[in-house]
Amino acid sequence: LPHLLGIEGLSPETISGLLDLSETYIDQNRSVDKRRDRLAGRTIINLFFENSTRTRTSFEVAAKRLGADVINMDVATSSVRKGETLLDTAMTLNAMRPDAIVVRHHESGAVNLLSQKVNCAVINAGDGQHEHPTQALLDALTIRRRRGSLEGLLVAICGDIMHSRVARSNIHLLQIMGARVRVVGPPTLMPTDVDKMGVEVHYSMKTGLKDVDIVMMLRLQTERMQGSFVPSISEYFHFFGLDRVKLQYAKPDALIMHPGPMNRGVEIDSEVADDLDRSVIHEQVEMGVTVRMACLDALIGGNRNQIGNGE
Ligand code: CP
């Protein structure tokens, strides 16, 4: 596995291997002494062309906890603003001999293209509407720790499926690991190829959440809706916002998940988001650090053998 570009095509063994490796970092991150030297001497560059709080910070935290040097490229003050292309920027950074580049870009496929040009490991931190593999892995780890296994679970992914790379990566991962997936949302926010995704499609929360084990909410990605239909916020919340009433359709112990950033009162009500018994949103963030440690370790550390040859 030279790069981590997506979940599609990974084997169940590769995914389980990465989740198992992630588990081994939980105690380290919860201890007073959080730093180890496994990646000492390695250099990791974070190259984010889109905004991020969780992904960029947790990659930096993960790399530093493994002893690596981390450079956060500030795209806003870089020569990208003078017209330098993505590939020229990547080749410039590549010439500095990093061991890994973590890339987020607004174009689907941009990270894959970049990975073909550089000679270091590339991790996709989200490319357009395509994939966000470390998000799906951290979601899987959160679920696995709560439920023991992903196999046989019924998971509802709700909201703006069309524009969501989180939905795509999660659909791939959950199906590879034997879970059943429903997508729930208005027809205007369903991908045109939804019928080919192997998921159940629901246009109402009442039928979509019926008896599910996991409710995954997604933000309306208005930044990707230029020129297309943007729902009215109050109407959207009325029909698709997760609140106490709609949550009753799910299993009584169903977990509430959200990749963040949340828009409270749009796709999720605060009462549900902050439900300490059922919302695992902060646990997802915590697992994000361990998953990113595992991915860095597997790609540029000594744990390549943990994840096989899945790609
Ligand atoms: N979930 C996620 O990717 O969050 P950020 O955009 O803050 O990184």
PDB file of C-alpha atoms and ligand atoms in Angstrom:
ATOM      1  CA  LEU A   1       0.000   0.000   0.000  1.00  0.00           C
ATOM      2  CA  PRO A   2       2.191   2.904  -1.189  1.00  0.00           C
ATOM      3  CA  HIS A   3      -0.565   5.520  -0.729  1.00  0.00           C
ATOM      4  CA  LEU A   4      -3.969   5.807   0.951  1.00  0.00           C
ATOM      5  CA  LEU A   5      -6.181   7.346  -1.743  1.00  0.00           C
ATOM      6  CA  GLY A   6      -9.544   5.782  -0.978  1.00  0.00           C
ATOM      7  CA  ILE A   7     -11.430   2.941   0.678  1.00  0.00           C
ATOM      8  CA  GLU A   8     -12.748   1.514  -2.614  1.00  0.00           C
ATOM      9  CA  GLY A   9     -10.745  -1.590  -3.483  1.00  0.00           C
ATOM     10  CA  LEU A  10      -9.261  -2.180  -0.021  1.00  0.00           C
ATOM     11  CA  SER A  11      -9.636  -5.696   1.356  1.00  0.00           C
ATOM     12  CA  PRO A  12     -11.417  -6.493   4.657  1.00  0.00           C
ATOM     13  CA  GLU A  13      -8.013  -7.657   5.982  1.00  0.00           C
ATOM     14  CA  THR A  14      -6.384  -4.314   5.171  1.00  0.00           C
ATOM     15  CA  ILE A  15      -9.188  -2.396   6.871  1.00  0.00           C
ATOM     16  CA  SER A  16      -9.168  -4.677   9.937  1.00  0.00           C
ATOM     17  CA  GLY A  17      -5.370  -4.408  10.095  1.00  0.00           C
ATOM     18  CA  LEU A  18      -5.525  -0.611  10.123  1.00  0.00           C
ATOM     19  CA  LEU A  19      -8.267  -0.620  12.784  1.00  0.00           C
ATOM     20  CA  ASP A  20      -6.292  -3.087  14.936  1.00  0.00           C
ATOM     21  CA  LEU A  21      -3.181  -0.933  14.637  1.00  0.00           C
ATOM     22  CA  SER A  22      -5.233   2.176  15.525  1.00  0.00           C
ATOM     23  CA  GLU A  23      -6.429   0.478  18.726  1.00  0.00           C
ATOM     24  CA  THR A  24      -2.837   0.072  19.883  1.00  0.00           C
ATOM     25  CA  TYR A  25      -2.395   3.862  20.048  1.00  0.00           C
ATOM     26  CA  ILE A  26      -5.414   4.627  22.257  1.00  0.00           C
ATOM     27  CA  ASP A  27      -3.602   4.113  25.586  1.00  0.00           C
ATOM     28  CA  GLN A  28      -0.590   6.133  24.413  1.00  0.00           C
ATOM     29  CA  ASN A  29      -2.842   9.068  23.518  1.00  0.00           C
ATOM     30  CA  ARG A  30      -4.626   8.899  26.870  1.00  0.00           C
ATOM     31  CA  SER A  31      -1.409   8.779  28.898  1.00  0.00           C
ATOM     32  CA  VAL A  32       0.535  11.761  30.228  1.00  0.00           C
ATOM     33  CA  ASP A  33       3.534  10.882  28.054  1.00  0.00           C
ATOM     34  CA  LYS A  34       2.024  10.884  24.573  1.00  0.00           C
ATOM     35  CA  ARG A  35       5.114  10.943  22.403  1.00  0.00           C
ATOM     36  CA  ARG A  36       6.935   7.951  20.896  1.00  0.00           C
ATOM     37  CA  ASP A  37       9.756   7.897  18.356  1.00  0.00           C
ATOM     38  CA  ARG A  38       8.476   5.439  15.761  1.00  0.00           C
ATOM     39  CA  LEU A  39       8.488   8.087  13.010  1.00  0.00           C
ATOM     40  CA  ALA A  40      11.486  10.054  14.293  1.00  0.00           C
ATOM     41  CA  GLY A  41      13.390  11.555  11.371  1.00  0.00           C
ATOM     42  CA  ARG A  42      10.384  11.360   8.993  1.00  0.00           C
ATOM     43  CA  THR A  43       8.913  14.530   7.458  1.00  0.00           C
ATOM     44  CA  ILE A  44       5.193  14.942   6.766  1.00  0.00           C
ATOM     45  CA  ILE A  45       3.672  17.853   4.860  1.00  0.00           C
ATOM     46  CA  ASN A  46       0.013  18.803   5.305  1.00  0.00           C
ATOM     47  CA  LEU A  47      -1.205  20.380   2.054  1.00  0.00           C
ATOM     48  CA  PHE A  48      -4.803  21.531   2.469  1.00  0.00           C
ATOM     49  CA  PHE A  49      -6.503  23.475  -0.349  1.00  0.00           C
ATOM     50  CA  GLU A  50      -9.821  23.404   1.547  1.00  0.00           C
ATOM     51  CA  ASN A  51     -10.682  24.386   5.114  1.00  0.00           C
ATOM     52  CA  SER A  52     -10.306  21.837   7.882  1.00  0.00           C
ATOM     53  CA  THR A  53     -10.332  21.714  11.673  1.00  0.00           C
ATOM     54  CA  ARG A  54     -10.411  18.011  12.551  1.00  0.00           C
ATOM     55  CA  THR A  55      -8.492  16.349   9.731  1.00  0.00           C
ATOM     56  CA  ARG A  56      -5.569  18.756   9.521  1.00  0.00           C
ATOM     57  CA  THR A  57      -5.125  19.109  13.277  1.00  0.00           C
ATOM     58  CA  SER A  58      -5.409  15.392  13.943  1.00  0.00           C
ATOM     59  CA  PHE A  59      -2.880  14.526  11.215  1.00  0.00           C
ATOM     60  CA  GLU A  60      -0.502  17.004  12.860  1.00  0.00           C
ATOM     61  CA  VAL A  61      -1.173  15.625  16.340  1.00  0.00           C
ATOM     62  CA  ALA A  62      -0.832  12.046  15.065  1.00  0.00           C
ATOM     63  CA  ALA A  63       2.481  12.710  13.320  1.00  0.00           C
ATOM     64  CA  LYS A  64       3.940  14.553  16.300  1.00  0.00           C
ATOM     65  CA  ARG A  65       2.899  11.811  18.720  1.00  0.00           C
ATOM     66  CA  LEU A  66       4.909   9.420  16.571  1.00  0.00           C
ATOM     67  CA  GLY A  67       7.928  11.732  16.642  1.00  0.00           C
ATOM     68  CA  ALA A  68       7.757  12.967  13.024  1.00  0.00           C
ATOM     69  CA  ASP A  69       8.432  16.522  11.839  1.00  0.00           C
ATOM     70  CA  VAL A  70       5.289  18.162  10.445  1.00  0.00           C
ATOM     71  CA  ILE A  71       4.986  21.124   8.103  1.00  0.00           C
ATOM     72  CA  ASN A  72       1.582  22.714   7.616  1.00  0.00           C
ATOM     73  CA  MET A  73       1.568  24.408   4.232  1.00  0.00           C
ATOM     74  CA  ASP A  74      -0.525  27.555   4.375  1.00  0.00           C
ATOM     75  CA  VAL A  75      -2.040  27.524   0.891  1.00  0.00           C
ATOM     76  CA  ALA A  76      -3.504  31.021   1.385  1.00  0.00           C
ATOM     77  CA  THR A  77      -0.007  32.542   1.738  1.00  0.00           C
ATOM     78  CA  SER A  78       1.756  30.154  -0.673  1.00  0.00           C
ATOM     79  CA  SER A  79       2.696  30.620  -4.326  1.00  0.00           C
ATOM     80  CA  VAL A  80      -0.577  28.878  -5.256  1.00  0.00           C
ATOM     81  CA  ARG A  81      -1.962  32.403  -4.910  1.00  0.00           C
ATOM     82  CA  LYS A  82       0.520  33.535  -7.609  1.00  0.00           C
ATOM     83  CA  GLY A  83      -0.846  30.957 -10.021  1.00  0.00           C
ATOM     84  CA  GLU A  84       1.357  27.928  -9.311  1.00  0.00           C
ATOM     85  CA  THR A  85      -0.515  24.747 -10.250  1.00  0.00           C
ATOM     86  CA  LEU A  86      -1.320  21.833  -7.955  1.00  0.00           C
ATOM     87  CA  LEU A  87       1.236  19.615  -9.687  1.00  0.00           C
ATOM     88  CA  ASP A  88       3.999  22.228  -9.664  1.00  0.00           C
ATOM     89  CA  THR A  89       3.298  22.842  -5.983  1.00  0.00           C
ATOM     90  CA  ALA A  90       3.437  19.106  -5.311  1.00  0.00           C
ATOM     91  CA  MET A  91       6.667  18.633  -7.269  1.00  0.00           C
ATOM     92  CA  THR A  92       8.238  21.546  -5.413  1.00  0.00           C
ATOM     93  CA  LEU A  93       7.355  19.999  -2.077  1.00  0.00           C
ATOM     94  CA  ASN A  94       8.449  16.572  -3.353  1.00  0.00           C
ATOM     95  CA  ALA A  95      11.912  17.984  -4.106  1.00  0.00           C
ATOM     96  CA  MET A  96      12.283  18.702  -0.374  1.00  0.00           C
ATOM     97  CA  ARG A  97      12.143  14.926   0.179  1.00  0.00           C
ATOM     98  CA  PRO A  98       9.198  14.520   2.535  1.00  0.00           C
ATOM     99  CA  ASP A  99       8.190  10.985   3.503  1.00  0.00           C
ATOM    100  CA  ALA A 100       4.464  11.692   3.184  1.00  0.00           C
ATOM    101  CA  ILE A 101       2.159  14.416   1.873  1.00  0.00           C
ATOM    102  CA  VAL A 102      -1.372  14.638   3.260  1.00  0.00           C
ATOM    103  CA  VAL A 103      -3.600  16.370   0.714  1.00  0.00           C
ATOM    104  CA  ARG A 104      -7.093  17.855   0.743  1.00  0.00           C
ATOM    105  CA  HIS A 105      -8.354  19.315  -2.523  1.00  0.00           C
ATOM    106  CA  HIS A 106     -11.693  20.499  -3.891  1.00  0.00           C
ATOM    107  CA  GLU A 107     -11.383  18.469  -7.133  1.00  0.00           C
ATOM    108  CA  SER A 108     -12.329  14.761  -7.139  1.00  0.00           C
ATOM    109  CA  GLY A 109      -9.298  12.825  -8.388  1.00  0.00           C
ATOM    110  CA  ALA A 110      -6.727  15.575  -7.697  1.00  0.00           C
ATOM    111  CA  VAL A 111      -5.042  13.601  -4.907  1.00  0.00           C
ATOM    112  CA  ASN A 112      -4.799  10.488  -7.073  1.00  0.00           C
ATOM    113  CA  LEU A 113      -3.183  12.516  -9.855  1.00  0.00           C
ATOM    114  CA  LEU A 114      -0.693  14.040  -7.432  1.00  0.00           C
ATOM    115  CA  SER A 115       0.235  10.609  -6.070  1.00  0.00           C
ATOM    116  CA  GLN A 116       1.351   9.539  -9.558  1.00  0.00           C
ATOM    117  CA  LYS A 117       3.872  12.384  -9.762  1.00  0.00           C
ATOM    118  CA  VAL A 118       5.623  12.365  -6.397  1.00  0.00           C
ATOM    119  CA  ASN A 119       7.874   9.697  -4.924  1.00  0.00           C
ATOM    120  CA  CYS A 120       6.623   9.797  -1.336  1.00  0.00           C
ATOM    121  CA  ALA A 121       3.491   8.389   0.294  1.00  0.00           C
ATOM    122  CA  VAL A 122       0.290  10.362  -0.355  1.00  0.00           C
ATOM    123  CA  ILE A 123      -2.743  10.300   1.931  1.00  0.00           C
ATOM    124  CA  ASN A 124      -6.096  11.584   0.716  1.00  0.00           C
ATOM    125  CA  ALA A 125      -7.532  13.930   3.356  1.00  0.00           C
ATOM    126  CA  GLY A 126     -10.632  14.517   1.203  1.00  0.00           C
ATOM    127  CA  ASP A 127     -10.880  15.132  -2.559  1.00  0.00           C
ATOM    128  CA  GLY A 128     -13.993  16.873  -3.856  1.00  0.00           C
ATOM    129  CA  GLN A 129     -17.006  14.582  -3.721  1.00  0.00           C
ATOM    130  CA  HIS A 130     -14.910  11.455  -4.141  1.00  0.00           C
ATOM    131  CA  GLU A 131     -13.382   9.979  -0.947  1.00  0.00           C
ATOM    132  CA  HIS A 132     -12.259  10.805   2.599  1.00  0.00           C
ATOM    133  CA  PRO A 133     -10.728   7.457   3.619  1.00  0.00           C
ATOM    134  CA  THR A 134      -9.402   8.333   7.074  1.00  0.00           C
ATOM    135  CA  GLN A 135     -12.868   9.627   8.040  1.00  0.00           C
ATOM    136  CA  ALA A 136     -14.433   6.272   7.133  1.00  0.00           C
ATOM    137  CA  LEU A 137     -11.717   4.434   9.064  1.00  0.00           C
ATOM    138  CA  LEU A 138     -12.228   6.527  12.194  1.00  0.00           C
ATOM    139  CA  ASP A 139     -15.990   6.075  11.923  1.00  0.00           C
ATOM    140  CA  ALA A 140     -15.465   2.323  11.618  1.00  0.00           C
ATOM    141  CA  LEU A 141     -13.165   2.244  14.627  1.00  0.00           C
ATOM    142  CA  THR A 142     -15.703   4.194  16.699  1.00  0.00           C
ATOM    143  CA  ILE A 143     -18.483   1.786  15.723  1.00  0.00           C
ATOM    144  CA  ARG A 144     -16.341  -1.325  16.210  1.00  0.00           C
ATOM    145  CA  ARG A 145     -15.328  -0.265  19.716  1.00  0.00           C
ATOM    146  CA  ARG A 146     -18.984   0.290  20.669  1.00  0.00           C
ATOM    147  CA  ARG A 147     -20.529  -2.678  18.882  1.00  0.00           C
ATOM    148  CA  GLY A 148     -17.680  -5.190  18.643  1.00  0.00           C
ATOM    149  CA  SER A 149     -18.005  -5.651  14.883  1.00  0.00           C
ATOM    150  CA  LEU A 150     -19.378  -3.928  11.795  1.00  0.00           C
ATOM    151  CA  GLU A 151     -20.760  -7.125  10.321  1.00  0.00           C
ATOM    152  CA  GLY A 152     -24.549  -7.288  10.154  1.00  0.00           C
ATOM    153  CA  LEU A 153     -25.138  -3.746  11.416  1.00  0.00           C
ATOM    154  CA  LEU A 154     -27.746  -1.552   9.727  1.00  0.00           C
ATOM    155  CA  VAL A 155     -26.382   1.968   9.183  1.00  0.00           C
ATOM    156  CA  ALA A 156     -28.336   5.015   7.959  1.00  0.00           C
ATOM    157  CA  ILE A 157     -26.307   7.800   6.336  1.00  0.00           C
ATOM    158  CA  CYS A 158     -28.549  10.861   6.230  1.00  0.00           C
ATOM    159  CA  GLY A 159     -28.578  14.195   4.457  1.00  0.00           C
ATOM    160  CA  ASP A 160     -26.553  15.580   1.572  1.00  0.00           C
ATOM    161  CA  ILE A 161     -25.316  12.302   0.117  1.00  0.00           C
ATOM    162  CA  MET A 162     -24.699  13.792  -3.327  1.00  0.00           C
ATOM    163  CA  HIS A 163     -21.867  16.119  -2.316  1.00  0.00           C
ATOM    164  CA  SER A 164     -20.392  13.953   0.431  1.00  0.00           C
ATOM    165  CA  ARG A 165     -17.034  12.217   0.129  1.00  0.00           C
ATOM    166  CA  VAL A 166     -17.613  11.017   3.703  1.00  0.00           C
ATOM    167  CA  ALA A 167     -20.734   9.160   2.545  1.00  0.00           C
ATOM    168  CA  ARG A 168     -18.894   7.545  -0.382  1.00  0.00           C
ATOM    169  CA  SER A 169     -15.975   6.342   1.733  1.00  0.00           C
ATOM    170  CA  ASN A 170     -18.299   5.088   4.448  1.00  0.00           C
ATOM    171  CA  ILE A 171     -20.528   3.251   1.979  1.00  0.00           C
ATOM    172  CA  HIS A 172     -17.484   1.435   0.574  1.00  0.00           C
ATOM    173  CA  LEU A 173     -16.053   0.576   3.977  1.00  0.00           C
ATOM    174  CA  LEU A 174     -19.298  -0.530   5.599  1.00  0.00           C
ATOM    175  CA  GLN A 175     -20.167  -2.794   2.669  1.00  0.00           C
ATOM    176  CA  ILE A 176     -16.650  -4.290   2.537  1.00  0.00           C
ATOM    177  CA  MET A 177     -16.960  -5.091   6.247  1.00  0.00           C
ATOM    178  CA  GLY A 178     -20.409  -6.685   5.950  1.00  0.00           C
ATOM    179  CA  ALA A 179     -22.718  -3.923   7.194  1.00  0.00           C
ATOM    180  CA  ARG A 180     -25.923  -2.899   5.407  1.00  0.00           C
ATOM    181  CA  VAL A 181     -26.251   0.741   4.371  1.00  0.00           C
ATOM    182  CA  ARG A 182     -29.263   2.978   3.875  1.00  0.00           C
ATOM    183  CA  VAL A 183     -28.983   6.483   2.478  1.00  0.00           C
ATOM    184  CA  VAL A 184     -31.690   8.924   3.559  1.00  0.00           C
ATOM    185  CA  GLY A 185     -32.347  12.395   2.175  1.00  0.00           C
ATOM    186  CA  PRO A 186     -34.284  14.469  -0.341  1.00  0.00           C
ATOM    187  CA  PRO A 187     -34.176  13.273  -3.984  1.00  0.00           C
ATOM    188  CA  THR A 188     -32.370  16.505  -4.934  1.00  0.00           C
ATOM    189  CA  LEU A 189     -29.414  15.526  -2.709  1.00  0.00           C
ATOM    190  CA  MET A 190     -29.048  11.925  -3.878  1.00  0.00           C
ATOM    191  CA  PRO A 191     -26.141  11.086  -6.224  1.00  0.00           C
ATOM    192  CA  THR A 192     -27.206  10.353  -9.799  1.00  0.00           C
ATOM    193  CA  ASP A 193     -25.524   6.916  -9.520  1.00  0.00           C
ATOM    194  CA  VAL A 194     -27.170   6.003  -6.197  1.00  0.00           C
ATOM    195  CA  ASP A 195     -28.872   2.952  -7.751  1.00  0.00           C
ATOM    196  CA  LYS A 196     -25.442   1.447  -8.469  1.00  0.00           C
ATOM    197  CA  MET A 197     -24.134   1.861  -4.928  1.00  0.00           C
ATOM    198  CA  GLY A 198     -25.721  -1.244  -3.437  1.00  0.00           C
ATOM    199  CA  VAL A 199     -27.546   0.791  -0.776  1.00  0.00           C
ATOM    200  CA  GLU A 200     -31.214   1.094   0.197  1.00  0.00           C
ATOM    201  CA  VAL A 201     -32.491   4.565  -0.743  1.00  0.00           C
ATOM    202  CA  HIS A 202     -35.022   6.341   1.478  1.00  0.00           C
ATOM    203  CA  TYR A 203     -36.595   9.755   1.053  1.00  0.00           C
ATOM    204  CA  SER A 204     -38.094   9.968   4.551  1.00  0.00           C
ATOM    205  CA  MET A 205     -36.465   9.751   7.967  1.00  0.00           C
ATOM    206  CA  LYS A 206     -39.379   7.641   9.231  1.00  0.00           C
ATOM    207  CA  THR A 207     -38.680   4.718   6.904  1.00  0.00           C
ATOM    208  CA  GLY A 208     -34.935   5.381   6.594  1.00  0.00           C
ATOM    209  CA  LEU A 209     -34.213   5.256  10.338  1.00  0.00           C
ATOM    210  CA  LYS A 210     -36.527   2.349  11.107  1.00  0.00           C
ATOM    211  CA  ASP A 211     -34.612  -0.157  13.267  1.00  0.00           C
ATOM    212  CA  VAL A 212     -31.128   1.111  12.359  1.00  0.00           C
ATOM    213  CA  ASP A 213     -28.137   0.530  14.665  1.00  0.00           C
ATOM    214  CA  ILE A 214     -26.259   3.663  13.622  1.00  0.00           C
ATOM    215  CA  VAL A 215     -27.469   7.106  12.518  1.00  0.00           C
ATOM    216  CA  MET A 216     -24.795   9.062  10.646  1.00  0.00           C
ATOM    217  CA  MET A 217     -25.728  12.670   9.935  1.00  0.00           C
ATOM    218  CA  LEU A 218     -24.110  14.807   7.227  1.00  0.00           C
ATOM    219  CA  ARG A 219     -23.806  18.561   6.774  1.00  0.00           C
ATOM    220  CA  LEU A 220     -25.411  20.350   3.825  1.00  0.00           C
ATOM    221  CA  GLN A 221     -22.319  21.071   1.719  1.00  0.00           C
ATOM    222  CA  THR A 222     -23.529  24.391   0.345  1.00  0.00           C
ATOM    223  CA  GLU A 223     -20.018  25.224  -0.938  1.00  0.00           C
ATOM    224  CA  ARG A 224     -20.519  22.461  -3.526  1.00  0.00           C
ATOM    225  CA  MET A 225     -24.057  23.515  -4.508  1.00  0.00           C
ATOM    226  CA  GLN A 226     -23.241  26.442  -6.821  1.00  0.00           C
ATOM    227  CA  GLY A 227     -25.924  26.711  -9.434  1.00  0.00           C
ATOM    228  CA  SER A 228     -27.906  23.781  -8.088  1.00  0.00           C
ATOM    229  CA  PHE A 229     -30.783  23.446  -5.671  1.00  0.00           C
ATOM    230  CA  VAL A 230     -30.115  24.696  -2.126  1.00  0.00           C
ATOM    231  CA  PRO A 231     -32.852  23.688   0.334  1.00  0.00           C
ATOM    232  CA  SER A 232     -34.450  26.163   2.738  1.00  0.00           C
ATOM    233  CA  ILE A 233     -32.932  25.590   6.175  1.00  0.00           C
ATOM    234  CA  SER A 234     -36.197  25.490   8.146  1.00  0.00           C
ATOM    235  CA  GLU A 235     -37.839  23.147   5.663  1.00  0.00           C
ATOM    236  CA  TYR A 236     -34.754  20.923   5.593  1.00  0.00           C
ATOM    237  CA  PHE A 237     -34.638  20.677   9.378  1.00  0.00           C
ATOM    238  CA  HIS A 238     -38.347  19.903   9.503  1.00  0.00           C
ATOM    239  CA  PHE A 239     -38.048  16.928   7.153  1.00  0.00           C
ATOM    240  CA  PHE A 240     -34.451  15.717   7.572  1.00  0.00           C
ATOM    241  CA  GLY A 241     -32.951  17.296  10.704  1.00  0.00           C
ATOM    242  CA  LEU A 242     -32.265  14.699  13.407  1.00  0.00           C
ATOM    243  CA  ASP A 243     -34.183  15.520  16.563  1.00  0.00           C
ATOM    244  CA  ARG A 244     -35.536  13.516  19.482  1.00  0.00           C
ATOM    245  CA  VAL A 245     -38.771  12.647  17.625  1.00  0.00           C
ATOM    246  CA  LYS A 246     -37.104  11.286  14.470  1.00  0.00           C
ATOM    247  CA  LEU A 247     -34.489   9.439  16.517  1.00  0.00           C
ATOM    248  CA  GLN A 248     -37.285   7.323  17.989  1.00  0.00           C
ATOM    249  CA  TYR A 249     -37.619   5.528  14.637  1.00  0.00           C
ATOM    250  CA  ALA A 250     -34.120   4.032  15.135  1.00  0.00           C
ATOM    251  CA  LYS A 251     -33.238   1.239  17.577  1.00  0.00           C
ATOM    252  CA  PRO A 252     -33.468   2.444  21.202  1.00  0.00           C
ATOM    253  CA  ASP A 253     -29.684   2.195  21.607  1.00  0.00           C
ATOM    254  CA  ALA A 254     -28.741   3.474  18.137  1.00  0.00           C
ATOM    255  CA  LEU A 255     -25.521   5.503  18.079  1.00  0.00           C
ATOM    256  CA  ILE A 256     -25.569   9.072  16.769  1.00  0.00           C
ATOM    257  CA  MET A 257     -22.598  10.038  14.588  1.00  0.00           C
ATOM    258  CA  HIS A 258     -21.503  13.121  12.678  1.00  0.00           C
ATOM    259  CA  PRO A 259     -18.150  13.664  10.940  1.00  0.00           C
ATOM    260  CA  GLY A 260     -18.236  17.389  11.723  1.00  0.00           C
ATOM    261  CA  PRO A 261     -18.374  20.263  11.247  1.00  0.00           C
ATOM    262  CA  MET A 262     -21.957  20.261  12.553  1.00  0.00           C
ATOM    263  CA  ASN A 263     -24.543  22.844  11.645  1.00  0.00           C
ATOM    264  CA  ARG A 264     -26.779  22.761  14.707  1.00  0.00           C
ATOM    265  CA  GLY A 265     -30.429  23.360  13.917  1.00  0.00           C
ATOM    266  CA  VAL A 266     -29.904  22.446  10.251  1.00  0.00           C
ATOM    267  CA  GLU A 267     -29.135  18.714  10.027  1.00  0.00           C
ATOM    268  CA  ILE A 268     -28.997  17.997  13.758  1.00  0.00           C
ATOM    269  CA  ASP A 269     -30.647  19.340  16.895  1.00  0.00           C
ATOM    270  CA  SER A 270     -28.401  20.234  19.848  1.00  0.00           C
ATOM    271  CA  GLU A 271     -30.377  18.005  22.198  1.00  0.00           C
ATOM    272  CA  VAL A 272     -29.436  14.971  20.101  1.00  0.00           C
ATOM    273  CA  ALA A 273     -25.887  16.042  19.231  1.00  0.00           C
ATOM    274  CA  ASP A 274     -25.099  16.539  22.923  1.00  0.00           C
ATOM    275  CA  ASP A 275     -26.816  13.362  24.169  1.00  0.00           C
ATOM    276  CA  LEU A 276     -24.001  11.906  26.275  1.00  0.00           C
ATOM    277  CA  ASP A 277     -25.438   8.383  26.188  1.00  0.00           C
ATOM    278  CA  ARG A 278     -25.830   8.033  22.434  1.00  0.00           C
ATOM    279  CA  SER A 279     -23.834  10.678  20.606  1.00  0.00           C
ATOM    280  CA  VAL A 280     -20.275   9.509  19.841  1.00  0.00           C
ATOM    281  CA  ILE A 281     -19.231  12.639  17.956  1.00  0.00           C
ATOM    282  CA  HIS A 282     -16.307  13.465  20.270  1.00  0.00           C
ATOM    283  CA  GLU A 283     -15.215   9.826  20.324  1.00  0.00           C
ATOM    284  CA  GLN A 284     -15.037   9.996  16.510  1.00  0.00           C
ATOM    285  CA  VAL A 285     -12.602  12.905  16.831  1.00  0.00           C
ATOM    286  CA  GLU A 286     -10.483  11.032  19.381  1.00  0.00           C
ATOM    287  CA  MET A 287     -10.363   7.948  17.146  1.00  0.00           C
ATOM    288  CA  GLY A 288      -9.363  10.239  14.280  1.00  0.00           C
ATOM    289  CA  VAL A 289      -5.980  10.736  15.920  1.00  0.00           C
ATOM    290  CA  THR A 290      -5.325   7.019  16.450  1.00  0.00           C
ATOM    291  CA  VAL A 291      -6.473   6.124  12.926  1.00  0.00           C
ATOM    292  CA  ARG A 292      -4.161   8.740  11.420  1.00  0.00           C
ATOM    293  CA  MET A 293      -1.287   7.469  13.555  1.00  0.00           C
ATOM    294  CA  ALA A 294      -1.954   3.991  12.189  1.00  0.00           C
ATOM    295  CA  CYS A 295      -2.136   5.192   8.588  1.00  0.00           C
ATOM    296  CA  LEU A 296       1.150   7.099   8.902  1.00  0.00           C
ATOM    297  CA  ASP A 297       2.779   4.164  10.647  1.00  0.00           C
ATOM    298  CA  ALA A 298       1.516   1.717   8.016  1.00  0.00           C
ATOM    299  CA  LEU A 299       2.673   3.871   5.107  1.00  0.00           C
ATOM    300  CA  ILE A 300       6.009   5.266   6.287  1.00  0.00           C
ATOM    301  CA  GLY A 301       6.768   3.548   9.592  1.00  0.00           C
ATOM    302  CA  GLY A 302       7.571   0.013  10.496  1.00  0.00           C
ATOM    303  CA  ASN A 303       4.064  -1.384  10.309  1.00  0.00           C
ATOM    304  CA  ARG A 304       3.577  -1.886   6.580  1.00  0.00           C
ATOM    305  CA  ASN A 305       2.959  -5.591   7.079  1.00  0.00           C
ATOM    306  CA  GLN A 306      -0.074  -4.848   9.286  1.00  0.00           C
ATOM    307  CA  ILE A 307      -2.192  -3.840   6.331  1.00  0.00           C
ATOM    308  CA  GLY A 308      -1.225  -6.331   3.662  1.00  0.00           C
ATOM    309  CA  ASN A 309      -1.448  -5.585  -0.040  1.00  0.00           C
ATOM    310  CA  GLY A 310      -5.036  -4.442  -0.214  1.00  0.00           C
ATOM    311  CA  GLU A 311      -4.696  -1.877  -2.976  1.00  0.00           C
TER     312      GLU A 311
HETATM  313  N1   CP B   1     -14.706  15.601   9.257  1.00  0.00           N
HETATM  314  C1   CP B   1     -13.840  16.447   8.665  1.00  0.00           C
HETATM  315  O1   CP B   1     -13.222  16.166   7.633  1.00  0.00           O
HETATM  316  O2   CP B   1     -13.697  17.639   9.337  1.00  0.00           O
HETATM  317  P1   CP B   1     -12.760  18.850   8.886  1.00  0.00           P
HETATM  318  O3   CP B   1     -13.322  19.395   7.595  1.00  0.00           O
HETATM  319  O4   CP B   1     -12.818  19.859  10.019  1.00  0.00           O
HETATM  320  O5   CP B   1     -11.383  18.312   8.673  1.00  0.00           O
END
